[in-house]
Tab-separated table of C-alpha atoms in Angstrom:
chain	number	residue	atom	x	y	z
T	1	UNK	CA	42.749	-44.273	1.680
T	2	UNK	CA	40.752	-46.463	3.995
T	3	UNK	CA	38.122	-48.955	2.966
T	4	UNK	CA	35.209	-46.621	3.589
T	5	UNK	CA	36.637	-43.815	1.513
T	6	UNK	CA	37.393	-46.285	-1.226
T	7	UNK	CA	33.907	-47.781	-1.319
T	8	UNK	CA	32.253	-44.340	-1.240
T	9	UNK	CA	33.588	-43.956	-4.755
T	10	UNK	CA	31.070	-46.514	-5.996
T	11	UNK	CA	28.597	-43.685	-6.739
T	12	UNK	CA	28.507	-41.290	-9.690
T	13	UNK	CA	27.718	-43.933	-12.294
T	14	UNK	CA	26.606	-43.316	-15.837
T	15	UNK	CA	22.963	-43.887	-16.768
T	16	UNK	CA	23.501	-47.269	-18.420
T	17	UNK	CA	25.556	-48.415	-15.424
T	18	UNK	CA	22.821	-47.330	-13.006
T	19	UNK	CA	20.261	-49.368	-14.906
T	20	UNK	CA	22.564	-52.380	-14.824
T	21	UNK	CA	23.161	-52.071	-11.078
T	22	UNK	CA	19.413	-51.722	-10.403
T	23	UNK	CA	18.802	-54.988	-12.225
T	24	UNK	CA	21.789	-56.770	-10.740
T	25	UNK	CA	21.224	-55.569	-7.188
T	26	UNK	CA	17.484	-54.767	-6.836
T	27	UNK	CA	17.150	-52.362	-3.917
T	28	UNK	CA	13.447	-52.694	-3.112
T	29	UNK	CA	11.698	-55.491	-1.291
T	30	UNK	CA	7.953	-56.006	-1.573
T	31	UNK	CA	7.519	-54.207	1.696
T	32	UNK	CA	9.539	-51.257	0.419
T	33	UNK	CA	7.426	-51.089	-2.706
T	34	UNK	CA	4.165	-51.098	-0.763
T	35	UNK	CA	5.430	-48.338	1.456
T	36	UNK	CA	6.491	-46.222	-1.514
T	37	UNK	CA	3.135	-46.763	-3.254
T	38	UNK	CA	1.301	-45.629	-0.115
T	39	UNK	CA	3.482	-42.524	0.128
T	40	UNK	CA	2.667	-41.721	-3.485
T	41	UNK	CA	-1.058	-42.133	-2.886
T	42	UNK	CA	-0.913	-39.950	0.220
T	43	UNK	CA	0.825	-37.197	-1.685
T	44	UNK	CA	-1.619	-37.477	-4.550
T	45	UNK	CA	-4.669	-37.532	-2.261
T	46	UNK	CA	-3.547	-34.348	-0.505
T	47	UNK	CA	-3.603	-32.303	-3.657
T	48	UNK	CA	-5.348	-34.122	-6.463
T	49	UNK	CA	-8.227	-35.841	-4.738
T	50	UNK	CA	-8.510	-39.366	-3.377
T	51	UNK	CA	-7.765	-42.006	-5.956
T	52	UNK	CA	-9.075	-40.144	-8.928
T	53	UNK	CA	-12.278	-38.882	-7.385
T	54	UNK	CA	-13.879	-36.014	-9.205
T	55	UNK	CA	-15.943	-33.188	-7.841
T	56	UNK	CA	-18.969	-31.810	-9.527
T	57	UNK	CA	-22.130	-29.956	-8.754
T	58	UNK	CA	-22.749	-27.283	-6.191
T	59	UNK	CA	-24.002	-27.328	-2.683
T	60	UNK	CA	-27.132	-25.303	-2.330
T	61	UNK	CA	-26.913	-22.890	0.520
T	62	UNK	CA	-30.139	-22.075	2.330
T	63	UNK	CA	-29.983	-18.623	3.765
T	64	UNK	CA	-32.161	-18.014	6.836
T	65	UNK	CA	-35.246	-16.028	5.860
T	66	UNK	CA	-34.959	-13.489	8.657
T	67	UNK	CA	-31.705	-12.205	7.129
T	68	UNK	CA	-33.734	-10.550	4.408
T	69	UNK	CA	-36.040	-8.703	6.782
T	70	UNK	CA	-33.176	-7.604	8.991
T	71	UNK	CA	-31.242	-6.257	6.010
T	72	UNK	CA	-34.271	-4.372	4.705
T	73	UNK	CA	-34.997	-2.846	8.102
T	74	UNK	CA	-31.368	-1.763	8.516
T	75	UNK	CA	-31.332	-0.137	5.072
T	76	UNK	CA	-34.554	1.766	5.799
T	77	UNK	CA	-33.206	2.940	9.163
T	78	UNK	CA	-29.970	4.212	7.623
T	79	UNK	CA	-31.851	6.047	4.877
T	80	UNK	CA	-34.225	7.643	7.379
T	81	UNK	CA	-31.357	8.811	9.587
T	82	UNK	CA	-29.609	10.313	6.606
T	83	UNK	CA	-32.679	12.174	5.381
T	84	UNK	CA	-33.616	13.528	8.816
T	85	UNK	CA	-30.071	14.598	9.499
T	86	UNK	CA	-29.862	16.477	6.196
T	87	UNK	CA	-33.147	18.270	6.825
T	88	UNK	CA	-32.077	19.231	10.345
T	89	UNK	CA	-28.746	20.640	9.216
T	90	UNK	CA	-30.322	22.521	6.322
T	91	UNK	CA	-32.823	24.202	8.619
T	92	UNK	CA	-30.150	25.266	11.063
T	93	UNK	CA	-27.970	26.778	8.378
T	94	UNK	CA	-30.757	28.843	6.816
T	95	UNK	CA	-32.193	30.247	10.067
T	96	UNK	CA	-31.120	33.897	10.444
T	97	UNK	CA	-31.758	33.873	14.142
T	98	UNK	CA	-28.922	31.520	14.467
T	99	UNK	CA	-26.397	34.195	13.503
T	100	UNK	CA	-25.282	36.592	16.151
T	101	UNK	CA	-24.758	40.116	14.967
T	102	UNK	CA	-26.067	42.169	17.858
T	103	UNK	CA	-24.722	43.055	21.222
T	104	UNK	CA	-21.114	42.620	20.440
T	105	UNK	CA	-18.784	45.217	21.798
T	106	UNK	CA	-15.375	46.159	20.723
T	107	UNK	CA	-12.721	47.817	22.666
T	108	UNK	CA	-11.345	50.045	19.946
T	109	UNK	CA	-12.849	52.157	17.253
T	110	UNK	CA	-11.423	53.424	14.048
T	111	UNK	CA	-11.885	57.065	14.519
T	112	UNK	CA	-10.858	59.398	17.154
T	113	UNK	CA	-13.876	61.330	18.353
T	114	UNK	CA	-12.230	64.054	20.286
T	115	UNK	CA	-13.514	66.839	18.129
T	116	UNK	CA	-17.173	66.054	17.804
T	117	UNK	CA	-20.016	65.024	20.012
T	118	UNK	CA	-22.309	62.091	19.922
T	119	UNK	CA	-25.919	63.029	19.544
T	120	UNK	CA	-27.706	59.741	19.157
T	121	UNK	CA	-27.339	56.177	20.201
T	122	UNK	CA	-28.950	53.727	17.858
T	123	UNK	CA	-29.628	50.177	18.631
T	124	UNK	CA	-30.909	48.029	15.862
T	125	UNK	CA	-33.437	45.269	16.077
T	126	UNK	CA	-32.503	42.674	13.537
T	127	UNK	CA	-35.730	40.796	13.546
T	128	UNK	CA	-38.039	43.625	12.527
T	129	UNK	CA	-35.444	45.646	10.653
T	130	UNK	CA	-36.395	48.810	12.446
T	131	UNK	CA	-34.366	51.067	14.645
T	132	UNK	CA	-35.013	51.998	18.199
T	133	UNK	CA	-33.554	55.282	19.169
T	134	UNK	CA	-32.497	55.799	22.667
T	135	UNK	CA	-30.820	58.714	24.257
T	136	UNK	CA	-27.149	58.530	24.888
T	137	UNK	CA	-24.782	60.578	26.924
T	138	UNK	CA	-22.761	63.195	25.184
T	139	UNK	CA	-19.186	62.247	25.180
T	140	UNK	CA	-16.013	63.396	23.706
T	141	UNK	CA	-14.144	60.220	24.256
T	142	UNK	CA	-12.969	57.972	21.545
T	143	UNK	CA	-14.286	54.689	22.649
T	144	UNK	CA	-17.622	54.057	21.089
T	145	UNK	CA	-18.052	55.615	17.631
T	146	UNK	CA	-18.415	53.840	14.385
T	147	UNK	CA	-15.758	54.751	11.893
T	148	UNK	CA	-18.106	55.357	9.014
T	149	UNK	CA	-21.295	56.910	7.810
T	150	UNK	CA	-23.532	54.441	6.091
T	151	UNK	CA	-25.584	55.350	3.052
T	152	UNK	CA	-28.160	52.795	2.090
T	153	UNK	CA	-29.864	52.559	-1.230
T	154	UNK	CA	-33.031	50.547	-1.428
T	155	UNK	CA	-34.469	49.221	-4.605
T	156	UNK	CA	-38.113	48.219	-4.429
T	157	UNK	CA	-39.220	45.187	-6.306
T	158	UNK	CA	-42.704	46.554	-6.959
T	159	UNK	CA	-41.715	49.792	-8.552
T	160	UNK	CA	-38.775	51.375	-10.174
T	161	UNK	CA	-38.550	54.107	-7.580
T	162	UNK	CA	-35.714	54.069	-5.228
T	163	UNK	CA	-35.448	55.725	-1.945
T	164	UNK	CA	-32.455	56.479	0.070
T	165	UNK	CA	-31.962	57.200	3.688
T	166	UNK	CA	-29.169	58.687	5.633
T	167	UNK	CA	-28.039	57.841	9.054
T	168	UNK	CA	-26.079	59.641	11.656
T	169	UNK	CA	-22.999	58.362	13.297
T	170	UNK	CA	-23.735	56.865	16.587
T	171	UNK	CA	-22.140	55.694	19.691
T	172	UNK	CA	-23.121	52.196	18.883
T	173	UNK	CA	-20.316	49.887	19.870
T	174	UNK	CA	-21.067	47.283	17.323
T	175	UNK	CA	-18.551	48.294	14.720
T	176	UNK	CA	-17.448	44.906	13.505
T	177	UNK	CA	-20.660	44.079	11.762
T	178	UNK	CA	-19.866	45.252	8.288
T	179	UNK	CA	-23.078	44.128	6.769
T	180	UNK	CA	-24.358	45.765	3.631
T	181	UNK	CA	-27.847	44.956	4.716
T	182	UNK	CA	-27.452	46.753	8.001
T	183	UNK	CA	-29.594	49.762	7.265
T	184	UNK	CA	-29.260	51.678	10.570
T	185	UNK	CA	-32.197	53.914	9.983
T	186	UNK	CA	-33.369	56.519	12.428
T	187	UNK	CA	-37.065	56.997	12.792
T	188	UNK	CA	-37.079	60.796	12.657
T	189	UNK	CA	-34.677	61.534	9.881
T	190	UNK	CA	-35.543	59.141	7.152
T	191	UNK	CA	-38.365	58.029	5.070
T	192	UNK	CA	-39.522	54.566	5.879
T	193	UNK	CA	-37.689	51.894	3.970
T	194	UNK	CA	-39.529	49.625	1.752
T	195	UNK	CA	-40.490	46.315	3.055
T	196	UNK	CA	-38.233	43.319	3.248
T	197	UNK	CA	-38.800	42.542	-0.372
T	198	UNK	CA	-36.514	45.386	-1.477
T	199	UNK	CA	-32.837	45.073	-2.243
T	200	UNK	CA	-30.555	47.300	-0.211
T	201	UNK	CA	-27.020	48.409	-0.927
T	202	UNK	CA	-24.977	50.281	1.606
T	203	UNK	CA	-21.936	52.468	1.083
T	204	UNK	CA	-19.969	53.271	4.205
T	205	UNK	CA	-17.956	56.440	3.992
T	206	UNK	CA	-15.236	56.676	6.573
T	207	UNK	CA	-15.056	59.397	9.188
T	208	UNK	CA	-12.162	60.508	11.334
T	209	UNK	CA	-8.399	60.287	10.964
T	210	UNK	CA	-6.811	57.742	8.682
T	211	UNK	CA	-3.545	57.030	6.969
T	212	UNK	CA	-3.088	55.253	3.713
T	213	UNK	CA	-0.428	53.717	1.570
T	214	UNK	CA	-0.356	53.208	-2.169
T	215	UNK	CA	2.737	52.233	-4.112
T	216	UNK	CA	4.915	53.160	-1.151
T	217	UNK	CA	3.455	56.634	-0.761
T	218	UNK	CA	1.801	57.511	2.517
T	219	UNK	CA	-1.043	59.929	2.935
T	220	UNK	CA	-2.852	61.253	5.965
T	221	UNK	CA	-6.604	61.754	5.768
T	222	UNK	CA	-9.340	63.473	7.641
T	223	UNK	CA	-12.879	62.472	6.764
T	224	UNK	CA	-15.429	64.895	8.180
T	225	UNK	CA	-17.858	63.751	10.722
T	226	UNK	CA	-20.900	64.378	8.572
T	227	UNK	CA	-19.591	62.264	5.754
T	228	UNK	CA	-19.542	65.140	3.301
T	229	UNK	CA	-15.866	65.064	2.535
T	230	UNK	CA	-12.502	65.808	4.024
T	231	UNK	CA	-8.891	66.454	3.142
T	232	UNK	CA	-5.597	64.695	2.788
T	233	UNK	CA	-1.914	65.421	2.418
T	234	UNK	CA	1.128	63.384	1.449
T	235	UNK	CA	3.379	62.437	4.314
T	236	UNK	CA	6.487	63.034	2.259
T	237	UNK	CA	5.758	66.493	0.890
T	238	UNK	CA	2.963	67.820	3.078
T	239	UNK	CA	0.985	68.817	0.035
T	240	UNK	CA	-2.594	67.717	-0.385
T	241	UNK	CA	-6.142	68.561	-1.348
T	242	UNK	CA	-9.532	68.845	0.115
T	243	UNK	CA	-12.409	66.875	-1.286
T	244	UNK	CA	-16.079	66.225	-1.080
T	245	UNK	CA	-17.615	62.798	-1.394
T	246	UNK	CA	-20.981	61.471	-2.457
T	247	UNK	CA	-22.420	58.024	-2.017
T	248	UNK	CA	-24.015	56.508	-5.092
T	249	UNK	CA	-25.624	53.089	-4.984
T	250	UNK	CA	-22.725	50.782	-4.302
T	251	UNK	CA	-19.798	53.159	-4.665
T	252	UNK	CA	-18.505	56.558	-3.642
T	253	UNK	CA	-17.623	59.525	-5.850
T	254	UNK	CA	-14.815	61.778	-4.713
T	255	UNK	CA	-14.453	65.343	-5.948
T	256	UNK	CA	-10.867	66.370	-5.314
T	257	UNK	CA	-10.190	70.110	-5.452
T	258	UNK	CA	-13.449	71.059	-7.172
T	259	UNK	CA	-16.921	69.733	-7.780
T	260	UNK	CA	-16.163	69.366	-11.468
T	261	UNK	CA	-13.664	66.653	-10.827
T	262	UNK	CA	-15.097	63.210	-10.134
T	263	UNK	CA	-13.275	60.097	-9.078
T	264	UNK	CA	-15.281	56.924	-8.674
T	265	UNK	CA	-14.183	54.561	-5.939
T	266	UNK	CA	-15.287	51.397	-4.145
T	267	UNK	CA	-14.791	51.145	-0.416
T	268	UNK	CA	-14.233	47.780	1.206
T	269	UNK	CA	-14.229	47.526	4.988
T	270	UNK	CA	-12.106	44.812	6.618
T	271	UNK	CA	-12.806	45.823	10.193
T	272	UNK	CA	-13.333	48.951	12.232
T	273	UNK	CA	-9.705	49.973	11.839
T	274	UNK	CA	-8.997	49.264	8.229
T	275	UNK	CA	-10.549	49.523	4.843
T	276	UNK	CA	-9.464	49.806	1.256
T	277	UNK	CA	-10.380	52.075	-1.626
T	278	UNK	CA	-10.217	50.834	-5.187
T	279	UNK	CA	-9.855	53.895	-7.430
T	280	UNK	CA	-11.516	53.267	-10.741
T	281	UNK	CA	-9.572	55.815	-12.758
T	282	UNK	CA	-6.149	54.604	-11.811
T	283	UNK	CA	-7.243	51.035	-11.170
T	284	UNK	CA	-5.287	51.138	-7.959
T	285	UNK	CA	-5.872	49.699	-4.535
T	286	UNK	CA	-5.166	51.893	-1.504
T	287	UNK	CA	-5.141	50.520	2.020
T	288	UNK	CA	-6.344	52.658	4.923
T	289	UNK	CA	-5.617	52.270	8.575
T	290	UNK	CA	-6.799	54.245	11.559
T	291	UNK	CA	-4.449	57.025	12.509
T	292	UNK	CA	-4.615	57.549	16.237
T	293	UNK	CA	-1.852	60.154	16.027
T	294	UNK	CA	-4.069	62.408	13.881
T	295	UNK	CA	-1.175	63.556	11.805
T	296	UNK	CA	-3.258	65.774	9.580
T	297	UNK	CA	-4.429	69.007	11.051
T	298	UNK	CA	-8.074	69.704	11.215
H	1	UNK	CA	4.189	-53.572	-21.765
H	2	UNK	CA	4.374	-51.264	-24.713
H	3	UNK	CA	4.798	-47.529	-24.447
H	4	UNK	CA	1.221	-47.039	-25.605
H	5	UNK	CA	-0.030	-49.250	-22.802
H	6	UNK	CA	2.077	-47.261	-20.378
H	7	UNK	CA	0.561	-44.045	-21.652
H	8	UNK	CA	-2.886	-45.442	-20.862
H	9	UNK	CA	-1.777	-46.635	-17.438
H	10	UNK	CA	-0.427	-43.183	-16.587
H	11	UNK	CA	-3.861	-41.738	-17.314
H	12	UNK	CA	-5.677	-44.303	-15.230
H	13	UNK	CA	-6.366	-44.102	-11.501
H	14	UNK	CA	-3.440	-43.196	-9.216
H	15	UNK	CA	-3.566	-46.500	-7.390
H	16	UNK	CA	-3.296	-48.578	-10.528
H	17	UNK	CA	-0.662	-46.306	-12.070
H	18	UNK	CA	1.556	-46.238	-9.006
H	19	UNK	CA	1.251	-49.961	-8.502
H	20	UNK	CA	2.517	-50.747	-11.976
H	21	UNK	CA	5.129	-48.013	-12.079
H	22	UNK	CA	6.743	-48.952	-8.778
H	23	UNK	CA	6.667	-52.643	-9.651
H	24	UNK	CA	8.422	-52.155	-12.986
H	25	UNK	CA	10.572	-49.080	-12.406
H	26	UNK	CA	10.881	-48.831	-8.640
H	27	UNK	CA	14.347	-50.359	-8.593
H	28	UNK	CA	15.629	-48.108	-11.370
H	29	UNK	CA	14.224	-44.934	-9.793
H	30	UNK	CA	15.555	-45.924	-6.377
H	31	UNK	CA	19.012	-46.563	-7.798
H	32	UNK	CA	19.022	-43.206	-9.571
H	33	UNK	CA	17.984	-41.472	-6.352
H	34	UNK	CA	20.564	-43.349	-4.267
H	35	UNK	CA	23.331	-42.524	-6.765
H	36	UNK	CA	22.543	-38.775	-6.706
H	37	UNK	CA	21.924	-38.568	-2.979
H	38	UNK	CA	24.935	-40.611	-1.918
H	39	UNK	CA	26.516	-39.237	1.226
H	40	UNK	CA	23.760	-36.815	2.202
H	41	UNK	CA	20.540	-38.796	2.516
H	42	UNK	CA	19.158	-41.411	4.831
H	43	UNK	CA	17.028	-44.321	3.629
H	44	UNK	CA	13.862	-42.372	4.491
H	45	UNK	CA	15.099	-39.400	2.498
H	46	UNK	CA	15.747	-41.601	-0.507
H	47	UNK	CA	12.278	-43.180	-0.251
H	48	UNK	CA	10.666	-39.741	0.027
H	49	UNK	CA	12.554	-38.702	-3.070
H	50	UNK	CA	11.425	-41.837	-4.911
H	51	UNK	CA	7.765	-41.230	-4.021
H	52	UNK	CA	8.058	-37.608	-5.152
H	53	UNK	CA	9.466	-38.830	-8.456
H	54	UNK	CA	6.547	-41.173	-9.085
H	55	UNK	CA	4.009	-38.513	-8.112
H	56	UNK	CA	5.583	-36.148	-10.609
H	57	UNK	CA	5.551	-38.877	-13.256
H	58	UNK	CA	1.836	-39.380	-12.641
H	59	UNK	CA	1.098	-35.650	-12.752
H	60	UNK	CA	3.148	-35.275	-15.930
H	61	UNK	CA	1.311	-38.105	-17.688
H	62	UNK	CA	-0.257	-35.677	-20.169
H	63	UNK	CA	3.240	-34.692	-21.291
H	64	UNK	CA	4.184	-38.258	-22.200
H	65	UNK	CA	3.505	-39.623	-25.624
H	66	UNK	CA	4.954	-42.813	-27.143
H	67	UNK	CA	5.948	-40.723	-30.154
H	68	UNK	CA	8.343	-38.708	-28.017
H	69	UNK	CA	10.341	-41.645	-26.645
H	70	UNK	CA	10.086	-44.719	-24.531
H	71	UNK	CA	8.681	-44.732	-21.040
H	72	UNK	CA	11.994	-45.627	-19.418
H	73	UNK	CA	13.714	-42.538	-20.784
H	74	UNK	CA	10.763	-40.380	-19.667
H	75	UNK	CA	10.931	-41.800	-16.154
H	76	UNK	CA	14.739	-41.623	-15.917
H	77	UNK	CA	14.766	-37.962	-16.937
H	78	UNK	CA	12.235	-36.998	-14.288
H	79	UNK	CA	14.020	-39.137	-11.701
H	80	UNK	CA	17.414	-37.523	-12.280
H	81	UNK	CA	15.982	-34.006	-12.162
H	82	UNK	CA	14.058	-34.567	-8.944
H	83	UNK	CA	16.969	-36.395	-7.340
H	84	UNK	CA	19.298	-33.488	-8.041
H	85	UNK	CA	16.739	-31.078	-6.569
H	86	UNK	CA	16.471	-33.259	-3.494
H	87	UNK	CA	20.255	-33.334	-3.195
H	88	UNK	CA	20.376	-29.540	-3.171
H	89	UNK	CA	17.623	-29.326	-0.551
H	90	UNK	CA	19.224	-31.945	1.667
H	91	UNK	CA	22.633	-30.370	1.344
H	92	UNK	CA	21.220	-27.110	2.699
H	93	UNK	CA	19.205	-28.916	5.361
H	94	UNK	CA	22.030	-30.963	6.794
H	95	UNK	CA	24.655	-28.265	6.369
H	96	UNK	CA	27.026	-30.404	4.466
H	97	UNK	CA	29.368	-27.541	3.733
H	98	UNK	CA	32.853	-27.834	5.123
H	99	UNK	CA	35.651	-25.458	5.801
H	100	UNK	CA	38.420	-25.842	3.337
H	101	UNK	CA	41.024	-25.320	6.069
H	102	UNK	CA	39.663	-28.206	8.098
H	103	UNK	CA	42.195	-31.078	7.846
H	104	UNK	CA	39.308	-33.532	7.736
H	105	UNK	CA	37.791	-31.760	4.777
H	106	UNK	CA	37.375	-33.950	1.741
H	107	UNK	CA	39.492	-33.043	-1.260
H	108	UNK	CA	38.016	-30.587	-3.662
H	109	UNK	CA	36.252	-32.006	-6.705
H	110	UNK	CA	38.120	-31.905	-9.955
H	111	UNK	CA	37.863	-28.748	-11.923
H	112	UNK	CA	36.057	-28.963	-15.254
H	113	UNK	CA	39.359	-28.809	-17.006
H	114	UNK	CA	40.868	-31.524	-14.868
H	115	UNK	CA	40.100	-34.307	-17.302
H	116	UNK	CA	43.093	-36.322	-16.253
H	117	UNK	CA	41.901	-36.683	-12.663
H	118	UNK	CA	38.372	-37.294	-13.815
H	119	UNK	CA	39.555	-40.059	-16.065
H	120	UNK	CA	41.500	-41.594	-13.207
H	121	UNK	CA	38.416	-41.470	-11.017
H	122	UNK	CA	36.374	-43.202	-13.685
H	123	UNK	CA	38.977	-45.895	-14.043
H	124	UNK	CA	39.081	-46.431	-10.286
H	125	UNK	CA	35.301	-46.614	-10.166
H	126	UNK	CA	35.292	-49.175	-12.885
H	127	UNK	CA	37.874	-51.255	-11.078
H	128	UNK	CA	35.898	-51.015	-7.874
H	129	UNK	CA	32.741	-52.332	-9.449
H	130	UNK	CA	34.730	-55.045	-11.095
H	131	UNK	CA	36.213	-55.998	-7.760
H	132	UNK	CA	32.775	-55.898	-6.073
H	133	UNK	CA	31.259	-58.126	-8.703
H	134	UNK	CA	34.160	-60.518	-8.451
H	135	UNK	CA	33.292	-61.189	-4.800
H	136	UNK	CA	30.207	-63.084	-5.799
H	137	UNK	CA	26.948	-63.089	-3.933
H	138	UNK	CA	26.062	-62.506	-1.179
H	139	UNK	CA	29.234	-60.484	-0.460
H	140	UNK	CA	28.832	-58.235	-3.480
H	141	UNK	CA	25.211	-57.666	-2.573
H	142	UNK	CA	26.190	-56.766	0.986
H	143	UNK	CA	28.801	-54.267	-0.236
H	144	UNK	CA	26.447	-52.673	-2.764
H	145	UNK	CA	23.548	-52.448	-0.274
H	146	UNK	CA	25.816	-51.045	2.401
H	147	UNK	CA	28.005	-48.601	0.471
H	148	UNK	CA	25.995	-47.766	-2.634
H	149	UNK	CA	22.403	-47.846	-1.387
H	150	UNK	CA	23.379	-46.779	2.161
H	151	UNK	CA	21.359	-49.475	3.922
H	152	UNK	CA	22.006	-50.472	7.507
H	153	UNK	CA	23.416	-53.827	8.546
H	154	UNK	CA	20.054	-54.738	10.066
H	155	UNK	CA	18.255	-53.899	6.839
H	156	UNK	CA	20.658	-55.969	4.835
H	157	UNK	CA	20.366	-58.854	7.247
H	158	UNK	CA	16.559	-58.898	6.975
H	159	UNK	CA	16.657	-58.783	3.194
H	160	UNK	CA	19.242	-61.535	2.871
H	161	UNK	CA	17.795	-63.504	5.721
H	162	UNK	CA	21.063	-63.488	7.604
H	163	UNK	CA	22.020	-62.336	11.046
H	164	UNK	CA	23.442	-58.871	11.491
H	165	UNK	CA	26.705	-60.353	12.833
H	166	UNK	CA	27.111	-62.466	9.734
H	167	UNK	CA	26.477	-59.469	7.519
H	168	UNK	CA	29.020	-57.417	9.465
H	169	UNK	CA	31.633	-60.153	9.235
H	170	UNK	CA	31.145	-60.685	5.513
H	171	UNK	CA	31.227	-56.957	4.922
H	172	UNK	CA	34.563	-56.621	6.695
H	173	UNK	CA	36.101	-59.493	4.758
H	174	UNK	CA	34.727	-58.175	1.499
H	175	UNK	CA	36.182	-54.720	2.063
H	176	UNK	CA	39.626	-56.083	2.739
H	177	UNK	CA	39.427	-58.227	-0.366
H	178	UNK	CA	38.365	-55.311	-2.506
H	179	UNK	CA	41.203	-53.214	-1.179
H	180	UNK	CA	43.723	-55.885	-1.939
H	181	UNK	CA	42.265	-56.367	-5.420
H	182	UNK	CA	42.460	-52.645	-6.085
H	183	UNK	CA	46.014	-52.537	-4.684
H	184	UNK	CA	47.096	-55.395	-6.888
H	185	UNK	CA	45.492	-53.744	-9.826
H	186	UNK	CA	47.448	-50.538	-9.229
H	187	UNK	CA	50.655	-52.467	-8.941
H	188	UNK	CA	50.020	-54.237	-12.181
H	189	UNK	CA	48.655	-51.259	-14.056
């Protein structure tokens, strides 16, 4: 062991020995002590405040006066923008002229029209709720007929009387507008509807060739052109029945086989090629699709 | 000063408190710090540690009461704790870890159960201090300043008002004497 290693073993003294060594061999000169005191003060000043200084009171902050006016003006502007914007949007949403129901054409119709002719072409004016009848070419093509006959029931608010009007099928191409309020009246055939204050309900009875499915059973249907009735048969067995149908307020009443039998049903149109019938008696839901193959014989 | 007076001083202004504390206990705190930081700290590191100790003493003044013990015990406790913390920080900072396979690596410290070696170390330490004290001043002072407090030759020379060459010469002679004293002691004992 060399001298250095030997003398490095001087450390590791007990507490009483340390105190004795500090007295016997004082390590700090006056200069060392001053330096240590200054270091202590610097460390204390950084965190505790300079030499025991205390802080009290608050500094009063003077806010510029124009801040208040600017803030008030900004708040008023934001409120005004919000109110005007709400009013503008509300007006746009409630304006019926903003909706576009007329003059839409479709390329396909629900019913095949090969067996009957078109006698009238009706174009409806939404604004005045009246119908303008124009002549239309007779055609036996399938392109332009509506797939239903609409029956509208009007309830007047001034009296308890109700009137009803019937409409003919037309060559009108607008078949996607399934709107209960679309009255489609013809000037010659119907009594004038009550004014706009009446409530109208429309039942649309299908016409033409359709096929349906309920609980896995398929049926083929033919609804007569005049909306009076039709016939059906099951695809599986070929057996079926004829029926008549009446429109009543918001539903249809089918009479299968005889007039004594009545089956209440609600018809819901999805588009020109599909609708559904909810049979009240059986509480069942039957989906109908257009049958271009006309699988039921006329 | 009594412990009660010290309690009042600790609650006075920092300048007054530090002045009195360093004057009376500066040497003790410095020695504690030097003992714990031996081998890993420079003189500046030891002084930083000492100032941290006194700052903590001042900040902990509300925890001191004469009823709980004397002021020296209070100060020594804080000093040892802070010095050990400083040792751990400095050990990490200066990367004082060594590889055990390195031939220059210092021997491993005694295991807690190695009381025999620990006792031998204590005996050797005692003999060393005895040998150092037997040198008489200023040689003993030079050895203690140089190898216990870790001061430089220049520092020692300015404190003892000697030249650095004289300090170096005395140190060399003192070391040889200590070694021979220790050697003789082992032969006899």
